[in-house]
């Protein structure tokens, strides 16, 4: 037990050192109605399906900023939704075109649909990664 405690105590500074954060500034919000939902994903398989963390803030005509802290070093992709009616999902028309604002990490866009995890990802190390994402409305 003493050896296990020693190992844990030795690794704590390394673990703390390898923690980073992502600051997401959302701009070009159409109106102060509903919520801005920001999702954080850490792998391609769950991208846009199962966020590892999410933040919801009240929509504003001004830019809004959310921060994801204490992230282990690695790759992360961000998605943003301006959920204007507050129903918790992306509303689209009959052909699947979004009715609400959206953005992805690196301001990436897909050809027909969302971008890949690879295009929307940022690499987190120990520093703060900043993303300024412009909402797009169709």
JSON list of C-alpha atoms in Angstrom, two decimals:
[
{"chain": "A", "resi": 1, "resn": "UNK", "atom": "CA", "xyz": [0.00, 0.00, 0.00]},
{"chain": "A", "resi": 2, "resn": "UNK", "atom": "CA", "xyz": [2.87, 2.34, 0.85]},
{"chain": "A", "resi": 3, "resn": "UNK", "atom": "CA", "xyz": [4.43, 1.73, -2.61]},
{"chain": "A", "resi": 4, "resn": "UNK", "atom": "CA", "xyz": [1.11, 2.44, -4.34]},
{"chain": "A", "resi": 5, "resn": "UNK", "atom": "CA", "xyz": [0.76, 5.73, -2.45]},
{"chain": "A", "resi": 6, "resn": "UNK", "atom": "CA", "xyz": [4.31, 6.68, -3.43]},
{"chain": "A", "resi": 7, "resn": "UNK", "atom": "CA", "xyz": [3.57, 5.99, -7.10]},
{"chain": "A", "resi": 8, "resn": "UNK", "atom": "CA", "xyz": [0.36, 8.06, -6.99]},
{"chain": "A", "resi": 9, "resn": "UNK", "atom": "CA", "xyz": [2.13, 10.96, -5.28]},
{"chain": "A", "resi": 10, "resn": "UNK", "atom": "CA", "xyz": [4.92, 10.86, -7.88]},
{"chain": "A", "resi": 11, "resn": "UNK", "atom": "CA", "xyz": [2.42, 10.96, -10.78]},
{"chain": "A", "resi": 12, "resn": "UNK", "atom": "CA", "xyz": [0.18, 13.75, -9.43]},
{"chain": "A", "resi": 13, "resn": "UNK", "atom": "CA", "xyz": [2.48, 16.58, -10.58]},
{"chain": "A", "resi": 14, "resn": "UNK", "atom": "CA", "xyz": [2.83, 14.95, -14.03]},
{"chain": "A", "resi": 15, "resn": "UNK", "atom": "CA", "xyz": [-0.96, 14.57, -14.34]},
{"chain": "A", "resi": 16, "resn": "UNK", "atom": "CA", "xyz": [-1.55, 18.17, -13.24]},
{"chain": "A", "resi": 17, "resn": "UNK", "atom": "CA", "xyz": [1.12, 19.38, -15.66]},
{"chain": "A", "resi": 18, "resn": "UNK", "atom": "CA", "xyz": [-0.52, 17.61, -18.60]},
{"chain": "A", "resi": 19, "resn": "UNK", "atom": "CA", "xyz": [-3.94, 19.21, -18.03]},
{"chain": "A", "resi": 20, "resn": "UNK", "atom": "CA", "xyz": [-5.08, 21.82, -20.54]},
{"chain": "A", "resi": 21, "resn": "UNK", "atom": "CA", "xyz": [-8.17, 23.78, -21.45]},
{"chain": "A", "resi": 22, "resn": "UNK", "atom": "CA", "xyz": [-10.19, 24.93, -24.44]},
{"chain": "A", "resi": 23, "resn": "UNK", "atom": "CA", "xyz": [-11.75, 28.38, -24.52]},
{"chain": "A", "resi": 24, "resn": "UNK", "atom": "CA", "xyz": [-14.55, 28.66, -27.07]},
{"chain": "A", "resi": 25, "resn": "UNK", "atom": "CA", "xyz": [-15.69, 32.14, -28.09]},
{"chain": "A", "resi": 26, "resn": "UNK", "atom": "CA", "xyz": [-18.91, 32.02, -30.11]},
{"chain": "A", "resi": 27, "resn": "UNK", "atom": "CA", "xyz": [-19.49, 34.98, -32.42]},
{"chain": "A", "resi": 28, "resn": "UNK", "atom": "CA", "xyz": [-22.06, 36.20, -34.96]},
{"chain": "A", "resi": 29, "resn": "UNK", "atom": "CA", "xyz": [-25.06, 35.15, -32.87]},
{"chain": "A", "resi": 30, "resn": "UNK", "atom": "CA", "xyz": [-28.18, 36.13, -34.82]},
{"chain": "A", "resi": 31, "resn": "UNK", "atom": "CA", "xyz": [-30.36, 37.06, -31.85]},
{"chain": "A", "resi": 32, "resn": "UNK", "atom": "CA", "xyz": [-30.57, 36.86, -28.06]},
{"chain": "A", "resi": 33, "resn": "UNK", "atom": "CA", "xyz": [-33.10, 34.05, -28.11]},
{"chain": "A", "resi": 34, "resn": "UNK", "atom": "CA", "xyz": [-32.70, 30.53, -26.71]},
{"chain": "A", "resi": 35, "resn": "UNK", "atom": "CA", "xyz": [-29.40, 28.91, -25.76]},
{"chain": "A", "resi": 36, "resn": "UNK", "atom": "CA", "xyz": [-25.91, 28.40, -27.08]},
{"chain": "A", "resi": 37, "resn": "UNK", "atom": "CA", "xyz": [-24.92, 24.72, -26.65]},
{"chain": "A", "resi": 38, "resn": "UNK", "atom": "CA", "xyz": [-21.26, 23.77, -26.90]},
{"chain": "A", "resi": 39, "resn": "UNK", "atom": "CA", "xyz": [-20.23, 20.11, -27.05]},
{"chain": "A", "resi": 40, "resn": "UNK", "atom": "CA", "xyz": [-16.76, 18.63, -26.60]},
{"chain": "A", "resi": 41, "resn": "UNK", "atom": "CA", "xyz": [-15.80, 15.31, -28.20]},
{"chain": "A", "resi": 42, "resn": "UNK", "atom": "CA", "xyz": [-12.60, 13.29, -27.84]},
{"chain": "A", "resi": 43, "resn": "UNK", "atom": "CA", "xyz": [-12.81, 10.72, -30.64]},
{"chain": "A", "resi": 44, "resn": "UNK", "atom": "CA", "xyz": [-14.10, 10.24, -34.14]},
{"chain": "A", "resi": 45, "resn": "UNK", "atom": "CA", "xyz": [-16.45, 7.39, -33.22]},
{"chain": "A", "resi": 46, "resn": "UNK", "atom": "CA", "xyz": [-18.54, 9.51, -30.87]},
{"chain": "A", "resi": 47, "resn": "UNK", "atom": "CA", "xyz": [-18.21, 12.86, -32.69]},
{"chain": "A", "resi": 48, "resn": "UNK", "atom": "CA", "xyz": [-21.61, 14.60, -32.72]},
{"chain": "A", "resi": 49, "resn": "UNK", "atom": "CA", "xyz": [-23.20, 11.60, -30.99]},
{"chain": "A", "resi": 50, "resn": "UNK", "atom": "CA", "xyz": [-21.93, 11.54, -27.43]},
{"chain": "A", "resi": 51, "resn": "UNK", "atom": "CA", "xyz": [-20.12, 14.58, -26.01]},
{"chain": "A", "resi": 52, "resn": "UNK", "atom": "CA", "xyz": [-17.71, 14.00, -23.16]},
{"chain": "A", "resi": 53, "resn": "UNK", "atom": "CA", "xyz": [-18.70, 17.40, -21.80]},
{"chain": "A", "resi": 54, "resn": "UNK", "atom": "CA", "xyz": [-21.23, 20.06, -22.71]},
{"chain": "A", "resi": 55, "resn": "UNK", "atom": "CA", "xyz": [-21.94, 23.64, -21.71]},
{"chain": "A", "resi": 56, "resn": "UNK", "atom": "CA", "xyz": [-25.14, 25.62, -22.17]},
{"chain": "A", "resi": 57, "resn": "UNK", "atom": "CA", "xyz": [-25.31, 29.41, -21.88]},
{"chain": "A", "resi": 58, "resn": "UNK", "atom": "CA", "xyz": [-28.08, 31.91, -22.55]},
{"chain": "A", "resi": 59, "resn": "UNK", "atom": "CA", "xyz": [-27.92, 33.32, -26.07]},
{"chain": "A", "resi": 60, "resn": "UNK", "atom": "CA", "xyz": [-26.87, 36.94, -26.36]},
{"chain": "A", "resi": 61, "resn": "UNK", "atom": "CA", "xyz": [-26.37, 39.40, -29.21]},
{"chain": "A", "resi": 62, "resn": "UNK", "atom": "CA", "xyz": [-22.87, 39.77, -27.80]},
{"chain": "A", "resi": 63, "resn": "UNK", "atom": "CA", "xyz": [-20.24, 37.05, -28.15]},
{"chain": "A", "resi": 64, "resn": "UNK", "atom": "CA", "xyz": [-20.40, 34.28, -25.54]},
{"chain": "A", "resi": 65, "resn": "UNK", "atom": "CA", "xyz": [-17.46, 32.31, -24.16]},
{"chain": "A", "resi": 66, "resn": "UNK", "atom": "CA", "xyz": [-17.29, 28.92, -22.49]},
{"chain": "A", "resi": 67, "resn": "UNK", "atom": "CA", "xyz": [-14.21, 27.17, -21.11]},
{"chain": "A", "resi": 68, "resn": "UNK", "atom": "CA", "xyz": [-13.56, 23.46, -20.76]},
{"chain": "A", "resi": 69, "resn": "UNK", "atom": "CA", "xyz": [-10.88, 23.00, -18.09]},
{"chain": "A", "resi": 70, "resn": "UNK", "atom": "CA", "xyz": [-8.73, 20.21, -16.66]},
{"chain": "A", "resi": 71, "resn": "UNK", "atom": "CA", "xyz": [-8.58, 18.31, -19.94]},
{"chain": "A", "resi": 72, "resn": "UNK", "atom": "CA", "xyz": [-6.01, 15.55, -20.35]},
{"chain": "A", "resi": 73, "resn": "UNK", "atom": "CA", "xyz": [-3.66, 16.11, -23.27]},
{"chain": "A", "resi": 74, "resn": "UNK", "atom": "CA", "xyz": [-5.21, 14.86, -26.50]},
{"chain": "A", "resi": 75, "resn": "UNK", "atom": "CA", "xyz": [-7.38, 15.63, -29.52]},
{"chain": "A", "resi": 76, "resn": "UNK", "atom": "CA", "xyz": [-10.77, 17.30, -29.06]},
{"chain": "A", "resi": 77, "resn": "UNK", "atom": "CA", "xyz": [-13.43, 18.50, -31.48]},
{"chain": "A", "resi": 78, "resn": "UNK", "atom": "CA", "xyz": [-16.00, 21.18, -30.69]},
{"chain": "A", "resi": 79, "resn": "UNK", "atom": "CA", "xyz": [-19.54, 21.66, -31.94]},
{"chain": "A", "resi": 80, "resn": "UNK", "atom": "CA", "xyz": [-21.79, 24.66, -31.30]},
{"chain": "A", "resi": 81, "resn": "UNK", "atom": "CA", "xyz": [-25.55, 24.97, -31.72]},
{"chain": "A", "resi": 82, "resn": "UNK", "atom": "CA", "xyz": [-27.67, 28.08, -31.33]},
{"chain": "A", "resi": 83, "resn": "UNK", "atom": "CA", "xyz": [-30.75, 26.32, -29.99]},
{"chain": "A", "resi": 84, "resn": "UNK", "atom": "CA", "xyz": [-33.11, 29.22, -30.61]},
{"chain": "A", "resi": 85, "resn": "UNK", "atom": "CA", "xyz": [-36.27, 27.43, -29.44]},
{"chain": "A", "resi": 86, "resn": "UNK", "atom": "CA", "xyz": [-34.59, 25.68, -26.49]},
{"chain": "A", "resi": 87, "resn": "UNK", "atom": "CA", "xyz": [-35.69, 22.16, -27.41]},
{"chain": "A", "resi": 88, "resn": "UNK", "atom": "CA", "xyz": [-32.19, 20.68, -26.99]},
{"chain": "A", "resi": 89, "resn": "UNK", "atom": "CA", "xyz": [-31.69, 19.62, -30.60]},
{"chain": "A", "resi": 90, "resn": "UNK", "atom": "CA", "xyz": [-30.76, 20.92, -34.04]},
{"chain": "A", "resi": 91, "resn": "UNK", "atom": "CA", "xyz": [-33.93, 21.72, -35.96]},
{"chain": "A", "resi": 92, "resn": "UNK", "atom": "CA", "xyz": [-33.84, 21.22, -39.72]},
{"chain": "A", "resi": 93, "resn": "UNK", "atom": "CA", "xyz": [-36.21, 21.53, -42.64]},
{"chain": "A", "resi": 94, "resn": "UNK", "atom": "CA", "xyz": [-37.66, 18.58, -44.60]},
{"chain": "A", "resi": 95, "resn": "UNK", "atom": "CA", "xyz": [-34.48, 18.13, -46.65]},
{"chain": "A", "resi": 96, "resn": "UNK", "atom": "CA", "xyz": [-32.20, 18.27, -43.58]},
{"chain": "A", "resi": 97, "resn": "UNK", "atom": "CA", "xyz": [-30.91, 21.83, -43.87]},
{"chain": "A", "resi": 98, "resn": "UNK", "atom": "CA", "xyz": [-30.39, 23.31, -40.38]},
{"chain": "A", "resi": 99, "resn": "UNK", "atom": "CA", "xyz": [-32.84, 26.01, -39.30]},
{"chain": "A", "resi": 100, "resn": "UNK", "atom": "CA", "xyz": [-30.62, 27.08, -36.38]},
{"chain": "A", "resi": 101, "resn": "UNK", "atom": "CA", "xyz": [-27.07, 28.41, -36.19]},
{"chain": "A", "resi": 102, "resn": "UNK", "atom": "CA", "xyz": [-24.11, 26.04, -35.88]},
{"chain": "A", "resi": 103, "resn": "UNK", "atom": "CA", "xyz": [-20.33, 25.98, -35.84]},
{"chain": "A", "resi": 104, "resn": "UNK", "atom": "CA", "xyz": [-17.51, 23.46, -35.48]},
{"chain": "A", "resi": 105, "resn": "UNK", "atom": "CA", "xyz": [-13.93, 23.58, -34.23]},
{"chain": "A", "resi": 106, "resn": "UNK", "atom": "CA", "xyz": [-11.55, 25.50, -36.51]},
{"chain": "A", "resi": 107, "resn": "UNK", "atom": "CA", "xyz": [-14.68, 26.90, -38.23]},
{"chain": "A", "resi": 108, "resn": "UNK", "atom": "CA", "xyz": [-14.59, 23.69, -40.26]},
{"chain": "A", "resi": 109, "resn": "UNK", "atom": "CA", "xyz": [-17.40, 22.92, -42.69]},
{"chain": "A", "resi": 110, "resn": "UNK", "atom": "CA", "xyz": [-18.38, 19.69, -44.37]},
{"chain": "A", "resi": 111, "resn": "UNK", "atom": "CA", "xyz": [-19.33, 19.41, -48.03]},
{"chain": "A", "resi": 112, "resn": "UNK", "atom": "CA", "xyz": [-22.77, 17.90, -47.42]},
{"chain": "A", "resi": 113, "resn": "UNK", "atom": "CA", "xyz": [-23.28, 17.71, -43.68]},
{"chain": "A", "resi": 114, "resn": "UNK", "atom": "CA", "xyz": [-20.93, 18.26, -40.75]},
{"chain": "A", "resi": 115, "resn": "UNK", "atom": "CA", "xyz": [-17.14, 18.18, -41.04]},
{"chain": "A", "resi": 116, "resn": "UNK", "atom": "CA", "xyz": [-15.07, 15.21, -39.96]},
{"chain": "A", "resi": 117, "resn": "UNK", "atom": "CA", "xyz": [-13.62, 14.94, -36.46]},
{"chain": "A", "resi": 118, "resn": "UNK", "atom": "CA", "xyz": [-10.19, 15.43, -38.04]},
{"chain": "A", "resi": 119, "resn": "UNK", "atom": "CA", "xyz": [-11.16, 18.82, -39.52]},
{"chain": "A", "resi": 120, "resn": "UNK", "atom": "CA", "xyz": [-12.89, 20.05, -36.34]},
{"chain": "A", "resi": 121, "resn": "UNK", "atom": "CA", "xyz": [-10.25, 18.89, -33.86]},
{"chain": "A", "resi": 122, "resn": "UNK", "atom": "CA", "xyz": [-7.73, 20.85, -31.84]},
{"chain": "A", "resi": 123, "resn": "UNK", "atom": "CA", "xyz": [-4.78, 19.42, -29.94]},
{"chain": "A", "resi": 124, "resn": "UNK", "atom": "CA", "xyz": [-4.67, 20.14, -26.22]},
{"chain": "A", "resi": 125, "resn": "UNK", "atom": "CA", "xyz": [-1.44, 19.96, -24.31]},
{"chain": "A", "resi": 126, "resn": "UNK", "atom": "CA", "xyz": [-0.80, 21.93, -21.14]},
{"chain": "A", "resi": 127, "resn": "UNK", "atom": "CA", "xyz": [-1.69, 25.35, -22.53]},
{"chain": "A", "resi": 128, "resn": "UNK", "atom": "CA", "xyz": [-5.09, 26.96, -23.12]},
{"chain": "A", "resi": 129, "resn": "UNK", "atom": "CA", "xyz": [-6.34, 26.45, -26.67]},
{"chain": "A", "resi": 130, "resn": "UNK", "atom": "CA", "xyz": [-8.53, 29.27, -27.96]},
{"chain": "A", "resi": 131, "resn": "UNK", "atom": "CA", "xyz": [-11.18, 28.84, -30.62]},
{"chain": "A", "resi": 132, "resn": "UNK", "atom": "CA", "xyz": [-13.23, 31.73, -32.05]},
{"chain": "A", "resi": 133, "resn": "UNK", "atom": "CA", "xyz": [-16.16, 30.07, -33.81]},
{"chain": "A", "resi": 134, "resn": "UNK", "atom": "CA", "xyz": [-18.55, 32.00, -36.07]},
{"chain": "A", "resi": 135, "resn": "UNK", "atom": "CA", "xyz": [-22.11, 30.72, -36.13]},
{"chain": "A", "resi": 136, "resn": "UNK", "atom": "CA", "xyz": [-23.50, 29.95, -39.56]},
{"chain": "A", "resi": 137, "resn": "UNK", "atom": "CA", "xyz": [-27.20, 30.19, -40.40]},
{"chain": "A", "resi": 138, "resn": "UNK", "atom": "CA", "xyz": [-28.64, 28.67, -43.58]}
]
